[in-house]
CSV table of C-alpha atoms in Angstrom, one decimal:
chain,number,residue,atom,x,y,z
T,1,MET,CA,79.3,-41.3,9.0
T,2,GLU,CA,75.9,-39.6,9.2
T,3,GLN,CA,73.7,-42.0,7.2
T,4,LYS,CA,70.0,-41.7,7.6
T,5,ARG,CA,67.4,-44.3,7.2
T,6,ASN,CA,65.4,-43.5,4.1
T,7,ASP,CA,61.9,-44.8,4.9
T,8,HIS,CA,60.4,-41.7,3.4
T,9,GLN,CA,61.2,-39.1,0.9
T,10,GLU,CA,63.2,-36.2,2.3
T,11,CYS,CA,62.0,-32.7,2.0
T,12,PRO,CA,63.8,-31.4,-1.1
T,13,LEU,CA,64.2,-28.0,0.3
T,14,THR,CA,67.4,-26.8,2.0
T,15,PHE,CA,67.6,-26.0,5.6
T,16,PRO,CA,68.9,-22.5,6.1
T,17,GLY,CA,70.8,-23.3,9.3
T,18,PRO,CA,71.2,-21.5,12.6
T,19,GLU,CA,72.0,-18.1,11.0
T,20,HIS,CA,68.4,-18.0,9.6
T,21,SER,CA,66.6,-15.1,11.2
T,22,GLY,CA,63.1,-16.2,10.4
T,23,MET,CA,59.9,-14.3,10.7
T,24,ASP,CA,58.0,-12.9,13.6
T,25,ALA,CA,57.6,-15.3,16.4
T,26,SER,CA,53.8,-14.8,16.7
T,27,PRO,CA,52.0,-14.4,13.4
T,28,SER,CA,48.4,-13.6,13.5
T,29,CYS,CA,45.9,-14.5,10.8
T,30,PRO,CA,44.0,-11.4,9.4
T,31,LEU,CA,41.6,-13.7,7.6
T,32,LYS,CA,38.3,-14.0,9.3
T,33,THR,CA,35.8,-14.9,6.7
T,34,GLU,CA,35.5,-17.7,4.1
T,35,GLU,CA,35.4,-15.0,1.4
T,36,ALA,CA,38.7,-13.5,2.7
T,37,ILE,CA,40.3,-17.0,2.7
T,38,GLN,CA,39.2,-17.6,-0.9
T,39,GLN,CA,40.5,-14.2,-2.0
T,40,ALA,CA,43.9,-15.0,-0.4
T,41,ALA,CA,44.0,-18.4,-2.0
T,42,ARG,CA,43.5,-16.8,-5.4
T,43,ALA,CA,46.2,-14.3,-4.6
T,44,GLY,CA,48.5,-17.2,-3.6
T,45,ARG,CA,47.9,-18.8,-7.1
T,46,ARG,CA,48.9,-15.5,-8.7
T,47,ARG,CA,52.2,-15.2,-6.7
T,48,GLY,CA,53.4,-18.6,-8.0
T,49,ASN,CA,54.0,-22.0,-6.5
T,50,ARG,CA,57.7,-21.4,-5.9
T,51,ASP,CA,57.1,-18.3,-3.8
T,52,LEU,CA,54.4,-20.1,-1.8
T,53,LEU,CA,56.6,-23.1,-1.2
T,54,ALA,CA,59.4,-20.7,0.0
T,55,GLU,CA,56.9,-18.9,2.2
T,56,VAL,CA,55.6,-22.1,3.8
T,57,THR,CA,59.1,-23.5,4.5
T,58,GLU,CA,60.3,-20.2,5.9
T,59,TYR,CA,57.3,-20.3,8.2
T,60,MET,CA,58.3,-23.8,9.2
T,61,ASP,CA,61.9,-22.8,9.9
T,62,ALA,CA,60.9,-19.7,11.9
T,63,HIS,CA,58.5,-21.8,14.1
T,64,LEU,CA,60.2,-25.2,14.4
T,65,GLY,CA,60.1,-25.0,18.2
T,66,GLU,CA,56.4,-24.4,18.2
T,67,LYS,CA,53.3,-26.4,17.4
T,68,ILE,CA,52.9,-26.1,13.6
T,69,SER,CA,50.0,-27.5,11.7
T,70,LEU,CA,49.1,-27.5,8.1
T,71,ARG,CA,46.1,-25.3,9.0
T,72,THR,CA,48.2,-22.7,10.8
T,73,ALA,CA,50.7,-22.6,7.9
T,74,ALA,CA,47.9,-22.2,5.4
T,75,GLU,CA,46.4,-19.4,7.5
T,76,HIS,CA,49.7,-17.6,7.8
T,77,CYS,CA,50.3,-17.8,4.0
T,78,GLY,CA,46.7,-16.9,3.2
T,79,VAL,CA,45.9,-20.0,1.2
T,80,SER,CA,43.8,-23.1,1.7
T,81,VAL,CA,45.1,-26.3,3.3
T,82,SER,CA,44.5,-28.2,0.0
T,83,SER,CA,46.7,-25.7,-1.8
T,84,ILE,CA,49.7,-26.4,0.4
T,85,THR,CA,49.0,-30.2,0.4
T,86,GLN,CA,48.9,-30.2,-3.4
T,87,LEU,CA,52.0,-28.0,-3.7
T,88,PHE,CA,54.1,-30.3,-1.5
T,89,GLN,CA,53.0,-33.3,-3.5
T,90,LYS,CA,53.6,-31.7,-6.9
T,91,LYS,CA,56.8,-29.7,-6.2
T,92,GLY,CA,58.4,-31.7,-3.4
T,93,GLY,CA,57.1,-35.2,-3.8
T,94,THR,CA,56.4,-35.4,-0.1
T,95,THR,CA,53.9,-34.2,2.5
T,96,PHE,CA,53.8,-31.1,4.6
T,97,HIS,CA,54.3,-33.2,7.8
T,98,ARG,CA,57.2,-35.2,6.4
T,99,CYS,CA,58.9,-32.0,5.3
T,100,LEU,CA,58.3,-30.5,8.8
T,101,THR,CA,59.7,-33.6,10.5
T,102,GLN,CA,62.7,-33.6,8.1
T,103,ARG,CA,63.5,-30.0,9.0
T,104,ARG,CA,63.1,-30.7,12.7
T,105,MET,CA,65.5,-33.6,12.5
T,106,LEU,CA,68.0,-31.4,10.6
T,107,LEU,CA,67.8,-28.9,13.5
T,108,THR,CA,68.1,-31.7,16.0
T,109,GLU,CA,71.4,-32.8,14.3
T,110,GLU,CA,72.7,-29.3,14.6
T,111,LEU,CA,71.8,-29.0,18.2
T,112,ILE,CA,73.4,-32.4,19.0
T,113,ARG,CA,76.6,-31.1,17.3
T,114,GLN,CA,76.4,-28.0,19.6
T,115,GLY,CA,76.3,-30.3,22.6
T,116,ILE,CA,72.8,-29.4,23.7
T,117,PRO,CA,71.3,-32.0,26.0
T,118,MET,CA,68.5,-34.2,24.6
T,119,GLU,CA,66.3,-33.1,27.4
T,120,GLN,CA,66.4,-29.6,25.9
T,121,ILE,CA,66.6,-30.5,22.2
T,122,TYR,CA,63.2,-32.2,21.9
T,123,LEU,CA,61.5,-29.0,23.3
T,124,GLN,CA,63.5,-26.7,21.0
T,125,VAL,CA,62.5,-28.6,17.9
T,126,GLY,CA,58.7,-28.6,18.6
T,127,TYR,CA,57.9,-31.8,20.5
T,128,THR,CA,56.0,-31.5,23.7
T,129,ASP,CA,57.0,-34.9,25.0
T,130,TYR,CA,60.1,-37.0,24.7
T,131,SER,CA,58.4,-40.2,23.6
T,132,SER,CA,57.0,-38.5,20.4
T,133,PHE,CA,60.4,-37.0,19.7
T,134,TYR,CA,62.1,-40.4,20.4
T,135,ARG,CA,59.8,-42.2,17.9
T,136,ALA,CA,60.3,-39.6,15.2
T,137,PHE,CA,64.1,-39.6,15.8
T,138,CYS,CA,64.4,-43.4,15.6
T,139,GLN,CA,62.2,-43.5,12.5
T,140,HIS,CA,64.3,-40.8,10.8
T,141,PHE,CA,67.8,-41.8,11.8
T,142,GLY,CA,67.3,-45.5,12.4
T,143,THR,CA,68.8,-45.4,15.8
T,144,SER,CA,68.1,-44.0,19.3
T,145,PRO,CA,69.1,-40.4,20.2
T,146,ARG,CA,71.6,-41.7,22.7
T,147,ALA,CA,73.3,-44.1,20.2
T,148,TYR,CA,73.4,-41.3,17.6
T,149,LYS,CA,74.9,-38.8,20.1
T,150,GLN,CA,77.6,-41.4,21.0
T,151,GLY,CA,78.4,-41.9,17.3
T,152,LYS,CA,76.9,-45.4,17.1
T,153,HIS,CA,74.6,-44.7,14.2
T,154,SER,CA,75.1,-46.5,10.9
């Protein structure tokens, strides 16, 4: 019933669902200097890739309704952008942005099931305009949001 178009590899990490409490809504980056960033990157390597991957995806889930960039996720986790990029390629076989879109679309599905209007959903899943949300939705599900909501997706 809920088939997705598979134009890209899905994020292999599970979505925690609405019961996920997440992290603080407004993280601040304590790293101010290049040296501090490098120290944090070395610490990130010591903590292990699995822990870093979990930390990045938890950050995504906690901030799905906000503008999230690879850089802000890296700053939050105290690692370099390239560390996260390489980690997603090696461990997930995907990119940071594809995984983020996947997680946003999973949340979209949940909100549709809850009966939330599309006019509210796109804002709740981190899009600032409906046209960007519409394109991402159609690419991910292979149908329009209206058709999907009416159960006309294949």
